[in-house]
Tab-separated table of C-alpha atoms in Angstrom:
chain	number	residue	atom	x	y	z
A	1	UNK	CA	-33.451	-14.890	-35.527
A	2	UNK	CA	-32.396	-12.383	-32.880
A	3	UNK	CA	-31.297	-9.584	-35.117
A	4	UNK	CA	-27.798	-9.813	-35.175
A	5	UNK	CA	-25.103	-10.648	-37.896
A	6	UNK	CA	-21.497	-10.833	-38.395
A	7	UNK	CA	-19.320	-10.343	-41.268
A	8	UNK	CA	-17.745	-12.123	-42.925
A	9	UNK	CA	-18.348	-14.998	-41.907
A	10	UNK	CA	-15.105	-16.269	-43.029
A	11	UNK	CA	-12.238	-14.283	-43.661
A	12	UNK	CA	-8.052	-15.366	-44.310
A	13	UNK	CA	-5.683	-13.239	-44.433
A	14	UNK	CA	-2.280	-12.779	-44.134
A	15	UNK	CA	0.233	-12.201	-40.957
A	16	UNK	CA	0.972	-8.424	-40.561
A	17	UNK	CA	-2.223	-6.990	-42.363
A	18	UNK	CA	-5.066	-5.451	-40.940
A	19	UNK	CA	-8.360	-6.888	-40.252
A	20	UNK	CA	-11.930	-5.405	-39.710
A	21	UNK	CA	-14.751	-7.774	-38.193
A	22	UNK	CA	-18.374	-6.175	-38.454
A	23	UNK	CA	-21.491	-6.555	-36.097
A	24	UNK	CA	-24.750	-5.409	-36.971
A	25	UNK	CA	-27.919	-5.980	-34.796
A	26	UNK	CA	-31.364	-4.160	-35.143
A	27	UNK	CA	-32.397	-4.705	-31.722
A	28	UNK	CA	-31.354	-1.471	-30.101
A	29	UNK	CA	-29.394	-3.541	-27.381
A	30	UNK	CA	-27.447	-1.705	-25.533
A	31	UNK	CA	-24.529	-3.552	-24.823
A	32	UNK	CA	-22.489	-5.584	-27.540
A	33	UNK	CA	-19.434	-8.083	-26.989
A	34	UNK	CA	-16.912	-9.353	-29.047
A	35	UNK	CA	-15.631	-13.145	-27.941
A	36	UNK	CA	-13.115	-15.605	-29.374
A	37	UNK	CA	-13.859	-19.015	-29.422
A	38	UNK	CA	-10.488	-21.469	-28.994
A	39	UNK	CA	-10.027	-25.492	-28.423
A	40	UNK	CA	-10.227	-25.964	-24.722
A	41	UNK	CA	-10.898	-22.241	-23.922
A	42	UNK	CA	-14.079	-21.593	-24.391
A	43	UNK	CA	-15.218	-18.279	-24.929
A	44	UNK	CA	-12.888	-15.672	-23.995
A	45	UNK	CA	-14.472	-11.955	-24.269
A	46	UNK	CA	-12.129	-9.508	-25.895
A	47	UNK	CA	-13.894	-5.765	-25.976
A	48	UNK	CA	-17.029	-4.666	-24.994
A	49	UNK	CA	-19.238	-1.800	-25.599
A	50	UNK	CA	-21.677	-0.647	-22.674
A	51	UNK	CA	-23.263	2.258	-25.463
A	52	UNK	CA	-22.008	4.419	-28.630
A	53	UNK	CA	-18.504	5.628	-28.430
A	54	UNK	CA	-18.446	3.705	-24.703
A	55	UNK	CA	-15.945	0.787	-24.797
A	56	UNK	CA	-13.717	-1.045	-22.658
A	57	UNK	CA	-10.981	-4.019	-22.583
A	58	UNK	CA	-11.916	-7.841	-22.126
A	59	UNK	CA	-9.521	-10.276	-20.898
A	60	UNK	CA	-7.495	-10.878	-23.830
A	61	UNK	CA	-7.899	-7.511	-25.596
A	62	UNK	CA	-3.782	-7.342	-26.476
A	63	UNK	CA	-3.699	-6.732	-30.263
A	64	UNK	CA	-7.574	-5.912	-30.968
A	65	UNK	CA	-9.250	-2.686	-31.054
A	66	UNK	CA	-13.138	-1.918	-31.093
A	67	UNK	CA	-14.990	1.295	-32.444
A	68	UNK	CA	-18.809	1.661	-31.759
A	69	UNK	CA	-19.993	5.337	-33.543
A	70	UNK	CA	-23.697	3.858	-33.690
A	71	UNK	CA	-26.032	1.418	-31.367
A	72	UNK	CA	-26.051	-1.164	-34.429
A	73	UNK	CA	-22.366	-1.095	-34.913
A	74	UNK	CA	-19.511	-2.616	-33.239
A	75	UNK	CA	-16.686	-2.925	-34.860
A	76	UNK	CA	-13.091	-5.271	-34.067
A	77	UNK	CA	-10.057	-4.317	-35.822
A	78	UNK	CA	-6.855	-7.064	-35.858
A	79	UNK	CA	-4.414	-3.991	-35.580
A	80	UNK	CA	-1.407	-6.160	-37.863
A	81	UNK	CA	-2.966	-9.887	-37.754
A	82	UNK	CA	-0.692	-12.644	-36.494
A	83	UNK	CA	-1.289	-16.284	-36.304
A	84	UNK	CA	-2.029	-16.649	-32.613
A	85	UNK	CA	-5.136	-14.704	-33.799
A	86	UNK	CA	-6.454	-17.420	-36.157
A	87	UNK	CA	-9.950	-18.032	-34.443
A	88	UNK	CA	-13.980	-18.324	-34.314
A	89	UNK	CA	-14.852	-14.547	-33.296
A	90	UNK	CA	-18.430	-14.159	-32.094
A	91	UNK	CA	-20.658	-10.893	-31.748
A	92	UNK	CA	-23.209	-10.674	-28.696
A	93	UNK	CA	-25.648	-8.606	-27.640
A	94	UNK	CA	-27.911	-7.700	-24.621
A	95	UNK	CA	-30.308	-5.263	-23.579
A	96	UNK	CA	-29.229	-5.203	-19.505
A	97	UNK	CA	-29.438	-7.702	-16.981
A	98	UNK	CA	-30.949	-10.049	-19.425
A	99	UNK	CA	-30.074	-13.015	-22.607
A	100	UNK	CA	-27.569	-12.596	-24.349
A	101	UNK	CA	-27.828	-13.373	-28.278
A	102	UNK	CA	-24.746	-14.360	-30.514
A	103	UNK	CA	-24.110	-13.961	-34.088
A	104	UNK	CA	-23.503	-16.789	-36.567
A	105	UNK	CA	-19.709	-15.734	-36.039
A	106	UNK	CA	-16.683	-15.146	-38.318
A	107	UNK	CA	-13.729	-17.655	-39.130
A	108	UNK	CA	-10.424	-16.282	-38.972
A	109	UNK	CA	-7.401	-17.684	-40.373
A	110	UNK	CA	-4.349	-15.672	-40.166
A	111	UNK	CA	-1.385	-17.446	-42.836
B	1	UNK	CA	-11.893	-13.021	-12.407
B	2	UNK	CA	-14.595	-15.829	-11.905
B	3	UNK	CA	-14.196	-19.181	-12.750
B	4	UNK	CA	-16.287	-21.045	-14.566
B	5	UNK	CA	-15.570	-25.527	-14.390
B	6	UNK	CA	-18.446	-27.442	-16.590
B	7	UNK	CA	-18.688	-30.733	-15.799
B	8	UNK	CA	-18.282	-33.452	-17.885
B	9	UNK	CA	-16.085	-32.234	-20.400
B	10	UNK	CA	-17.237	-35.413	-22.730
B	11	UNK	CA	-20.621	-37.411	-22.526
B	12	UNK	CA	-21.609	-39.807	-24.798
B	13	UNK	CA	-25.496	-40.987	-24.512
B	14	UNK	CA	-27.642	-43.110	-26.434
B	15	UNK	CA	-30.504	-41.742	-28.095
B	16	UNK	CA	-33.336	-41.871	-25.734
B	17	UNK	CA	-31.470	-41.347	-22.349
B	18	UNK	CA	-31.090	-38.599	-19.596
B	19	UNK	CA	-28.481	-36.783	-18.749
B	20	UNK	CA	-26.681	-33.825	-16.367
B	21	UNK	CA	-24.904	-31.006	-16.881
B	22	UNK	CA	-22.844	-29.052	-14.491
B	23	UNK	CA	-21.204	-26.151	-13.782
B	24	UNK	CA	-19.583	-24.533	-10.680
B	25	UNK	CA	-18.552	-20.989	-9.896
B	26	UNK	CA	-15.975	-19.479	-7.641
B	27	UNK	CA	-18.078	-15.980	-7.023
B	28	UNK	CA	-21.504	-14.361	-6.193
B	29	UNK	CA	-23.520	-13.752	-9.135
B	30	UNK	CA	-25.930	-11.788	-10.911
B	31	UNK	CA	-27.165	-14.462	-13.437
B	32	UNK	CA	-26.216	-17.549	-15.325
B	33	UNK	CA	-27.163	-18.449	-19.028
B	34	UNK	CA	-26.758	-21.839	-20.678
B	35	UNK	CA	-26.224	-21.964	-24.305
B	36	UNK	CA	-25.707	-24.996	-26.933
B	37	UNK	CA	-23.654	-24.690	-29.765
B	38	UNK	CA	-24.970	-26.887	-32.634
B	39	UNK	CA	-22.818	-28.727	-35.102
B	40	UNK	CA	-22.966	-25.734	-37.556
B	41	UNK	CA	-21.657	-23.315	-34.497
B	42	UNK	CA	-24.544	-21.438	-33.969
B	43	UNK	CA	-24.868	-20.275	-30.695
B	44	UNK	CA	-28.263	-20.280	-29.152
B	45	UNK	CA	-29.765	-19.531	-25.296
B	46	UNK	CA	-31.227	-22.288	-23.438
B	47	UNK	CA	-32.004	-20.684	-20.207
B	48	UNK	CA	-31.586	-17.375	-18.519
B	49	UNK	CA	-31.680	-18.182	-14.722
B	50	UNK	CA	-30.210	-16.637	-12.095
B	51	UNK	CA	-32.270	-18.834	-9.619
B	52	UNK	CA	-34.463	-21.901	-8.973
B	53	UNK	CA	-35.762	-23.624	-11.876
B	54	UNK	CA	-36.819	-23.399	-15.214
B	55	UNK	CA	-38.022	-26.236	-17.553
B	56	UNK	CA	-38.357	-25.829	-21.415
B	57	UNK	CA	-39.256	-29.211	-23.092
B	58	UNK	CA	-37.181	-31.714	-22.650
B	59	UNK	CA	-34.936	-29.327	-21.077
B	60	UNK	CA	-34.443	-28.016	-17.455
B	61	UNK	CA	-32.214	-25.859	-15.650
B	62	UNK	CA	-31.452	-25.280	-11.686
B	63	UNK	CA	-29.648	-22.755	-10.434
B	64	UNK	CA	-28.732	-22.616	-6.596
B	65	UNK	CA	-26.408	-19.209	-6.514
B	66	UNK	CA	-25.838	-19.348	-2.499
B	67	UNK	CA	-23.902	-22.835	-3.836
B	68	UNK	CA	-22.295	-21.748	-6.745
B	69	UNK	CA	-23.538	-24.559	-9.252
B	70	UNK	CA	-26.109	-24.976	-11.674
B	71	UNK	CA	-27.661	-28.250	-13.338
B	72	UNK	CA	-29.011	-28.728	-16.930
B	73	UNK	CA	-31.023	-31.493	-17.263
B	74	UNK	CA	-31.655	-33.302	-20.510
B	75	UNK	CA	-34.046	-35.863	-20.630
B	76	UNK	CA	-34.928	-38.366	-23.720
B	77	UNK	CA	-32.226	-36.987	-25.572
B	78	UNK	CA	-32.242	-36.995	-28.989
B	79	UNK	CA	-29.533	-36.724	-31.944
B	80	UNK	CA	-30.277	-33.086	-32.253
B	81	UNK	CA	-29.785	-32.058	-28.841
B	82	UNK	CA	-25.909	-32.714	-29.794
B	83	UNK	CA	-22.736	-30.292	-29.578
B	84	UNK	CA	-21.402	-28.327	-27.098
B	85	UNK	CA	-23.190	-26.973	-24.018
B	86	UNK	CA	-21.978	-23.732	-21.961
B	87	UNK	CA	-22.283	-22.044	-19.005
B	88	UNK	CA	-21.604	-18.240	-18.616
B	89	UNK	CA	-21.838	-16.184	-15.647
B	90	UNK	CA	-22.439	-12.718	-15.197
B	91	UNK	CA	-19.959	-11.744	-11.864
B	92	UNK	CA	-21.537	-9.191	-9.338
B	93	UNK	CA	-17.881	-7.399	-9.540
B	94	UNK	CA	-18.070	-7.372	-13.158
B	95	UNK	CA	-18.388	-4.586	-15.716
B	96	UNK	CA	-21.200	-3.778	-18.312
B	97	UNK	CA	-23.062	-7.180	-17.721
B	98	UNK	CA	-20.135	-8.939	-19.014
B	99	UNK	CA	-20.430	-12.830	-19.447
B	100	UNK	CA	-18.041	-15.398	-18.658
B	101	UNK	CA	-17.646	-19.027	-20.280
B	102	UNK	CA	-16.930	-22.421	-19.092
B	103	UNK	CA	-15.161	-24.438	-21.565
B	104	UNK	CA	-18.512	-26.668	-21.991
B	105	UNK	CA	-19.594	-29.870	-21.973
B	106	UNK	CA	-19.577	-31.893	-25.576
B	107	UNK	CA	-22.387	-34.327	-25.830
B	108	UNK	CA	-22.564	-36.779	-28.637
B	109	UNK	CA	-25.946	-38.235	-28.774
B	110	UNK	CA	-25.764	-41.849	-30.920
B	111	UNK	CA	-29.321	-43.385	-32.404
């Protein structure tokens, strides 16, 4: 295993409500990613974190926020969870310019 | 931002045959990874390569960046080498080492 784990791993919830996704690695990477994973999208990265308190936007980052106050940490908040968010979210991290490693990701379901 | 096609979207093999993966790029870049997601959705690195070759098993991978495509090769697949294979490409313009996905290739491998 590569040292890095979501939670939960599944999670529903209803429209409106905030939502907290965890990441945890032991690996001391560096960088850390938060994807979703739809039908016929692929992955799609949302926020990223380049080191602690250092984060930045994805391409669909509309409705998520990210915290990272430690290297192990990385944090996605649903702000007020709709349905459009119902999705696979996945955790990844790297070290630099190398492999990236994913988590077992979390299953969404927003009712 | 980059694009990322994977070719096939579908492939269907019998148990024992070889196979190709591809997957094009519209930009320079830093590196490519391929991943497969199993049945369970576990998602694990195949190949870091940013150039040439690399051959793991049963598995290869070319990467030929001055042509924007790389090739996985499968050969004497087997039922386990199912689900879905990506691409993801790190873009020379892009931020914090950030990845980005093809919408894979789903291969169904049938004893």
């Amino acid at each position: 295993d590569a040292g890095i784990t979501q939670s939960p791993r599944h999670k529903v919830t209803e429209t409106g409500t905030p939502v907290t996704l965890r990441c945890h690695q032991t690996e001391n990477h560096r960088y850390m990613y938060w994807y979703r994973q739809d039908p016929g999208h692929g992955l799609r990265l949302i926020h990223y974190s380049y080191g602690v308190k250092d984060t930045d936007k994805g391409e669909v980052s509309d409705g998520y926020s990210v915290s990272r106050s430690k290297t192990e940490d990385f944090l996605l908040t649903l702000e007020s969870a709709t349905s459009s968010q119902t999705s696979v979210y996945f955790c990844a991290m790297r070290q630099g310019n190398t492999e990236a490693f994913f988590g077992q990701g979390t299953r969404l379901t927003v009712v | 931002g980059i694009q990322v096609e994977q070719s096939p979207p579908d492939l269907i093999l019998q148990e024992g045959a070889n196979s190709t993966l591809r997957c094009n790029f519209s930009d320079s870049v830093n590196n490519l990874q391929w991943f497969h997601q199993n049945p369970w959705g576990q998602l694990i690195n195949l190949f870091y390569i940013p150039s040439w070759t690399k051959q793991n098993g049963r598995l290869s991978a070319t990467t030929v960046a001055t042509e924007r495509y790389s090739l996985l090769y499968i050969s004497s697949s087997q039922t386990t080498d199912s689900g879905v294979y990506f691409c993801a490409v790190e873009s020379k313009v892009s931020g914090a080492n950030n990845l980005f996905f093809g919408t894979g290739t789903r291969l169904t491998v049938i004893p």
